[in-house]
Tab-separated table of C-alpha atoms in Angstrom:
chain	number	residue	atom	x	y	z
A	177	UNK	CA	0.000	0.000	0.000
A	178	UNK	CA	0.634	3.574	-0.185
A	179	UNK	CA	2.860	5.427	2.360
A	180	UNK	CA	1.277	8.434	3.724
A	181	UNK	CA	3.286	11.440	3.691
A	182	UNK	CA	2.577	11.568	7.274
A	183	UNK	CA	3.950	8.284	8.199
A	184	UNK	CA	7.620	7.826	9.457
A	185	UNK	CA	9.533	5.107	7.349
A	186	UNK	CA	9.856	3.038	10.177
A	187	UNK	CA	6.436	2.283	10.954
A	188	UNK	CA	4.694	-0.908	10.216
A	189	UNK	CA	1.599	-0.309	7.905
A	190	UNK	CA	-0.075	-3.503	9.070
A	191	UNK	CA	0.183	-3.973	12.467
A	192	UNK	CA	-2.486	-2.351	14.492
A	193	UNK	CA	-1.564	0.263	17.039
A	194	UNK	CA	-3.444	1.233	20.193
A	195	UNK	CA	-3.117	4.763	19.547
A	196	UNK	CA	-4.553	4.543	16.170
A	197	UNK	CA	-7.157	2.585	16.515
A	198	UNK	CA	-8.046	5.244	19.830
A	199	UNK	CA	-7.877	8.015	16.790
A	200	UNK	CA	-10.524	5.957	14.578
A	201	UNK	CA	-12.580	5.278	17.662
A	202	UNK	CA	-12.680	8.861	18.176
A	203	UNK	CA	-13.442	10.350	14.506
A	204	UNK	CA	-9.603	11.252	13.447
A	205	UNK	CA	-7.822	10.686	10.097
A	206	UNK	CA	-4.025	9.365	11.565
A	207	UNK	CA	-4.902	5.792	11.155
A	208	UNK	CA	-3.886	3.060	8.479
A	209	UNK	CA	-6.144	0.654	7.187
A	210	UNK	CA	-4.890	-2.468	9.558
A	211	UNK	CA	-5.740	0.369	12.513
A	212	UNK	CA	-9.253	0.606	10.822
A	213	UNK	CA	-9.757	-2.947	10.099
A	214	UNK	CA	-9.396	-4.003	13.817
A	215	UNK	CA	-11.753	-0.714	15.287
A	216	UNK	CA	-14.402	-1.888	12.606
A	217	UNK	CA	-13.940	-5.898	13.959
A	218	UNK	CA	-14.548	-4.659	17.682
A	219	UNK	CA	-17.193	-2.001	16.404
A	220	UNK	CA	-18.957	-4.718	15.063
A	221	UNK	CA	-19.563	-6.699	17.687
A	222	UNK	CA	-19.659	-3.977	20.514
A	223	UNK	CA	-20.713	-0.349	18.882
A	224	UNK	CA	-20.274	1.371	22.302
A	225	UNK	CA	-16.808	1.225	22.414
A	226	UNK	CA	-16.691	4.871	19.804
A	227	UNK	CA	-19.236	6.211	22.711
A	228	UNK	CA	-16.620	4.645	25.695
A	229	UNK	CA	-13.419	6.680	23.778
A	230	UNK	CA	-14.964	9.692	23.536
A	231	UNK	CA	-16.167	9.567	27.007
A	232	UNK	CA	-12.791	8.890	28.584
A	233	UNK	CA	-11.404	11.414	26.187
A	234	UNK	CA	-14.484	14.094	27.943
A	235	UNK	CA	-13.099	12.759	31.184
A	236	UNK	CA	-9.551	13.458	30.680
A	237	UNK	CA	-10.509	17.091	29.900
A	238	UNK	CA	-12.703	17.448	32.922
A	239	UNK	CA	-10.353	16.462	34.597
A	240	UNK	CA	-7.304	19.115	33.230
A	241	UNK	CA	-9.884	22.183	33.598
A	242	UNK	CA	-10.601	21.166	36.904
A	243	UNK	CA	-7.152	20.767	38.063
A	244	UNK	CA	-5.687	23.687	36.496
A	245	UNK	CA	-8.672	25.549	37.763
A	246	UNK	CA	-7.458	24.687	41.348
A	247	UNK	CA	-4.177	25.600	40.639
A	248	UNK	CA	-2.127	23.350	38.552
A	249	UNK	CA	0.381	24.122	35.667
A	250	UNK	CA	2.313	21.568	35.030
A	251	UNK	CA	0.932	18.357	33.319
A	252	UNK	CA	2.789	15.069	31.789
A	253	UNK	CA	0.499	13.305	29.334
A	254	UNK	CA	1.135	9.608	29.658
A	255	UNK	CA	0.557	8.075	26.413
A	256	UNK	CA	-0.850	11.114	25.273
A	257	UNK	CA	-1.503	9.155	21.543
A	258	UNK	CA	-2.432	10.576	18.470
A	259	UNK	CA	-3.522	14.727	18.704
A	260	UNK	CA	-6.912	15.626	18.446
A	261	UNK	CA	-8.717	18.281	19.523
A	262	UNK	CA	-9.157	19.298	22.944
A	263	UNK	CA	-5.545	18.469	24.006
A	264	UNK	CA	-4.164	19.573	27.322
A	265	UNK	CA	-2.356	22.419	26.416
A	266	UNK	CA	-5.588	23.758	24.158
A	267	UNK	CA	-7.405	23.497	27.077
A	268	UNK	CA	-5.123	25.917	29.602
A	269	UNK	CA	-4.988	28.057	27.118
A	270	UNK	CA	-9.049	28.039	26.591
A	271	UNK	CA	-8.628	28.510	29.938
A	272	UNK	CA	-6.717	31.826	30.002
A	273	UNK	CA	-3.470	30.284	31.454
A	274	UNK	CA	0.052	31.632	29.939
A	275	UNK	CA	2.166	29.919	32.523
A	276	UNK	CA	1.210	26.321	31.742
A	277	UNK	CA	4.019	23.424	31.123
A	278	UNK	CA	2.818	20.377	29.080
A	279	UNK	CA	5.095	17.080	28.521
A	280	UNK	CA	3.608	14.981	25.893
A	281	UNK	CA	4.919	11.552	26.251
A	282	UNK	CA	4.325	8.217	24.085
A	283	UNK	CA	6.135	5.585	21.995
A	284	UNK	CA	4.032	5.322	18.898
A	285	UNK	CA	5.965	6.579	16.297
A	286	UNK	CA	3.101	8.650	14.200
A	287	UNK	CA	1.727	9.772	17.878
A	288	UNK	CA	5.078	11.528	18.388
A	289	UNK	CA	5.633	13.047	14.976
A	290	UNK	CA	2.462	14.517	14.899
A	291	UNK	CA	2.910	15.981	18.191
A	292	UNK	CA	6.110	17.563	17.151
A	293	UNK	CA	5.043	19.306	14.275
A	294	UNK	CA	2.180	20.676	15.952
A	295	UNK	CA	3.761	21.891	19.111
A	296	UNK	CA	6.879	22.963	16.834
A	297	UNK	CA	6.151	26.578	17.956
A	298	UNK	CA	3.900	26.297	21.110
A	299	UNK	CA	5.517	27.456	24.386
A	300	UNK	CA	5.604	25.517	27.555
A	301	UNK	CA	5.307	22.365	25.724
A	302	UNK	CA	7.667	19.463	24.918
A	303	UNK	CA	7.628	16.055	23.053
A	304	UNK	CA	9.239	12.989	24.413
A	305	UNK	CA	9.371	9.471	22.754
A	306	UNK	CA	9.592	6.794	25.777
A	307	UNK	CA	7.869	3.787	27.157
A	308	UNK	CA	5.050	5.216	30.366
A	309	UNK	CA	6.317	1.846	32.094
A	310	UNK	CA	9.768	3.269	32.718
A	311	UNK	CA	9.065	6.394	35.095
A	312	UNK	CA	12.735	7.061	35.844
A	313	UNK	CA	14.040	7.373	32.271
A	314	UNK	CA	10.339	9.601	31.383
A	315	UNK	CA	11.175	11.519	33.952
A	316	UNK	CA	14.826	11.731	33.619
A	317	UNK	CA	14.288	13.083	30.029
A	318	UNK	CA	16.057	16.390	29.211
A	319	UNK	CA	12.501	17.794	27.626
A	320	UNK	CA	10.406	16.971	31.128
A	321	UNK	CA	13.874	18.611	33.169
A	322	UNK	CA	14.203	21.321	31.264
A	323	UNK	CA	10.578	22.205	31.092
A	324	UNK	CA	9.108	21.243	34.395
A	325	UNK	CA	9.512	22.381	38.124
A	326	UNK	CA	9.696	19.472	40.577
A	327	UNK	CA	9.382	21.748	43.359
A	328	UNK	CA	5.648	22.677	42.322
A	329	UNK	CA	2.431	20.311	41.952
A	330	UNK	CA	2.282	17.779	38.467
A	331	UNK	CA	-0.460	16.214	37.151
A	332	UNK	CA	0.461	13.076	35.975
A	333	UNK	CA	-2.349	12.034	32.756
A	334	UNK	CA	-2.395	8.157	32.529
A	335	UNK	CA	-6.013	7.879	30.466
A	336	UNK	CA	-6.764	4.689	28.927
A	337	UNK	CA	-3.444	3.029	29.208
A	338	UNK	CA	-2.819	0.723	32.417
A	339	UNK	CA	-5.198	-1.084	31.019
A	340	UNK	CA	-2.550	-2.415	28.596
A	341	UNK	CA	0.211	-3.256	31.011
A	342	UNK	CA	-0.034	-6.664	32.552
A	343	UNK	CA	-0.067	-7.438	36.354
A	344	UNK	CA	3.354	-8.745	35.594
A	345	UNK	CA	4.821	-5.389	34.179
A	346	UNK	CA	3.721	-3.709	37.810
A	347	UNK	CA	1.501	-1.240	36.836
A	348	UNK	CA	0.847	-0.334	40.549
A	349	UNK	CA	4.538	0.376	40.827
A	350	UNK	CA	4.279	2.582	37.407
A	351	UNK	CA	1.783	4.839	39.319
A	352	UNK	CA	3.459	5.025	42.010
A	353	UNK	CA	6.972	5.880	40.325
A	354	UNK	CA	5.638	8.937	39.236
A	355	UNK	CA	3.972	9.972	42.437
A	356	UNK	CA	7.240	9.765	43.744
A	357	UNK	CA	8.518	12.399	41.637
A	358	UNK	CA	5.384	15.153	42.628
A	359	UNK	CA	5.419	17.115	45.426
A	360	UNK	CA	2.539	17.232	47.893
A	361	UNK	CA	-0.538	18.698	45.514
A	362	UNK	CA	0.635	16.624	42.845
A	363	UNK	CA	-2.294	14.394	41.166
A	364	UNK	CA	-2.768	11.599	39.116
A	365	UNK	CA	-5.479	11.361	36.525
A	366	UNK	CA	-6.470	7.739	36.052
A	367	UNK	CA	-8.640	5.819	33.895
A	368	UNK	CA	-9.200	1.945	32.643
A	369	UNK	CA	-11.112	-0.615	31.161
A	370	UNK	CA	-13.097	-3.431	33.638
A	371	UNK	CA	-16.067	-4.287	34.987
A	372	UNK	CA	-17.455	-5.289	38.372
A	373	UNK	CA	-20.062	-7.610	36.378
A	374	UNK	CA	-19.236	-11.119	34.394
A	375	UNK	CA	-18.803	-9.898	30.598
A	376	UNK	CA	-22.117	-10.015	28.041
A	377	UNK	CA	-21.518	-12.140	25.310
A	378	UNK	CA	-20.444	-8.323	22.898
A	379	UNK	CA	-18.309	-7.409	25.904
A	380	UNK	CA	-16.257	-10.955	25.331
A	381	UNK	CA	-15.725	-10.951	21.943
A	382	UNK	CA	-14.462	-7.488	21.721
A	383	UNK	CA	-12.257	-7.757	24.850
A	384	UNK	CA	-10.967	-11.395	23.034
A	385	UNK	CA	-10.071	-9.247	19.859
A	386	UNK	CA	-7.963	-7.423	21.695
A	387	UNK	CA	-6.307	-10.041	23.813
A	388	UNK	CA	-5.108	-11.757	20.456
A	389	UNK	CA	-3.707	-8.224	19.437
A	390	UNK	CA	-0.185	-7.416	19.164
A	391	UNK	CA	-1.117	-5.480	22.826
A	392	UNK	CA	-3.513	-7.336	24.318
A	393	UNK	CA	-5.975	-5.144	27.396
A	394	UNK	CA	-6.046	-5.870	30.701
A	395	UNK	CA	-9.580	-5.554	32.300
A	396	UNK	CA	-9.665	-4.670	36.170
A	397	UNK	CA	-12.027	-4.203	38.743
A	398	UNK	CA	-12.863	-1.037	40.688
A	399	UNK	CA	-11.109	-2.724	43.515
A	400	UNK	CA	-8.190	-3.146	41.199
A	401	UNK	CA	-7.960	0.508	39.798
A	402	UNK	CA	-8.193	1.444	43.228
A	403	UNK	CA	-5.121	-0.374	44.605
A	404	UNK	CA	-3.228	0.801	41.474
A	405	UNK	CA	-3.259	4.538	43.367
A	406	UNK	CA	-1.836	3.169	46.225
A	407	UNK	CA	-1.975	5.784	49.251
A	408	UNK	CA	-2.921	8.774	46.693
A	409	UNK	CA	-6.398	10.206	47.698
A	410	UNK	CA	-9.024	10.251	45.531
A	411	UNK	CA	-10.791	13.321	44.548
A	412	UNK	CA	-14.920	13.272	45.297
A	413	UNK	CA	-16.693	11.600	43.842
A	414	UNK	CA	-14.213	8.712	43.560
A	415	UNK	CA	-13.622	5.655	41.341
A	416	UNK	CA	-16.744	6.353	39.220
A	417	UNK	CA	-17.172	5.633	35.369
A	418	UNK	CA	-15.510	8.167	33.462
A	419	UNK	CA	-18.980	10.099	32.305
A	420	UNK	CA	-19.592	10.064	35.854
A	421	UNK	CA	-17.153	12.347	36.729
A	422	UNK	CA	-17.575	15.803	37.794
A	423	UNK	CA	-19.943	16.321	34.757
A	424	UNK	CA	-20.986	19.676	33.553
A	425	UNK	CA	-23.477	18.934	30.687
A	426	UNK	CA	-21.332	20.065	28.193
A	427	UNK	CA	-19.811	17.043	26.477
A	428	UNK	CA	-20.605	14.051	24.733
A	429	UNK	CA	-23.650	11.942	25.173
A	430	UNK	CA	-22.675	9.662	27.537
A	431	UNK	CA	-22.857	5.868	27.269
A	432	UNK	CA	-25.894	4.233	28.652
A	433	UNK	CA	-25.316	2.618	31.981
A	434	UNK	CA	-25.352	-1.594	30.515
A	435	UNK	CA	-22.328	0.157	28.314
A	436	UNK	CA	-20.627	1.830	30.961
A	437	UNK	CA	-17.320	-0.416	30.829
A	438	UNK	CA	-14.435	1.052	33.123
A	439	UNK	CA	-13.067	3.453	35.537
A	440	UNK	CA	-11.455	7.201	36.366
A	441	UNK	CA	-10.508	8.490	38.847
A	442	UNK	CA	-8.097	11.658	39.936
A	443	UNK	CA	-6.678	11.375	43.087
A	444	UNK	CA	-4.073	13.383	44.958
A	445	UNK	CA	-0.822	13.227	46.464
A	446	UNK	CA	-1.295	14.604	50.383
């Protein structure tokens, strides 16, 4: 097939990519047709999961506004994936605020380029291409050093990734490395993919598609998500589904309740 002009040389054409498939899912054009083929398998047998993207994605900037209306400047966007609209720095500046630092972090190769060349010129921003399940060498990066001030409050964005890094890979302990590196104030904005109920017969065949991909998803419990924060506190109203929280009318329809399938929650460092 075709190259896009987009597309660095380096990346595989056919081999589905979380990130991608998250842009399809969510109406954007940065996807190849083996990122397409898979969304339209899942969408098949489970059409909610467009409605569950866009919700998490109305959840993640919730929960930006509401941090950086509290006082928060400094964010580090954990698999921040393809750009689309609404992104974290869009929304402090929506929001009036000059002084705002944004660290856009992820390994997919078209996520990154894309992010480069549109935050070529934006201040306060910064690029990095690393693996979320290695805090020390994220944070260690000269972009997140140079850019942010460890001595002030971070929000640390982890939406709609844990859920692909196995129990094995330590998720809690990813959470927790980057708590580490905040100072009291500092939050972490969490979402993922699980249920408190068996599976419907949709729910299983989507969440099997995935588990034969080339990054298979992890589904976990409230209970789960929960110990994943460790001793951060949660912010009210809790570990709710993503459309549950904080909303102020003004985003998406959210998915009915039988659809509602995961987590979010921000909680704070003390």
């Amino acid at each position: 097939m075709d190259r896009p002009t987009w597309a660095p040389a380096d990346v595989d054409l056919d081999r589905p990519s979380v990130a991608r498939v998250y842009d399809y899912y969510l109406g954007g054009s940065h996807n190849f047709a083996a990122d397409r083929a898979f969304a339209e398998q899942v969408l098949k047998v489970m059409p909610a999961v467009a409605a569950l993207a866009r919700s998490n994605r109305a959840f993640l900037r919730r929960a930006v506004r509401e941090l950086a209306t509290a006082g928060v400047r400094q964010f580090v966007d954990l698999g921040s994936g393809i750009p689309t609209v609404g992104n974290v720095h869009e929304l402090l500046i929506d929001a009036g605020i000059t002084d705002g630092r944004v660290v856009y972090v992820d390994h997919d190769p078209v996520a990154v380029a894309h992010s480069r060349a549109i935050l070529a010129d934006v201040p306060g921003t910064g690029v990095v291409a690393a693996d979320l399940r290695a805090p020390a060498e994220v944070l260690a990066q000269p972009q997140v050093q140079g850019l942010l001030d460890f001595s002030r409050p971070v929000a640390f964005l982890l939406a709609a990734v844990l859920h692909f890094v196995p129990d094995e890979q330590r998720p809690a302990d990813i959470v927790a490395g980057y708590a580490a590196a905040g100072v009291p104030g500092s939050h972490v904005v969490l979402s993922h993919a699980g249920l408190d109920r068996p599976l419907t017969p949709p729910e299983e065949e989507a969440w099997e598609m995935y588990r034969r991909s080339p990054t298979p998803l992890i589904l976990r419990t409230r209970d789960q998500v929960a110990a994943l924060l460790g001793d951060l506190t949660p912010l009210p109203p809790g570990i709710v589904a993503p459309h549950e929280w904080r909303p102020d009318g003004g985003e998406e329809e959210p998915p009915s309740e039988g659809n509602a399938v995961g987590c979010a929650a921000v909680a704070r460092k003390d």
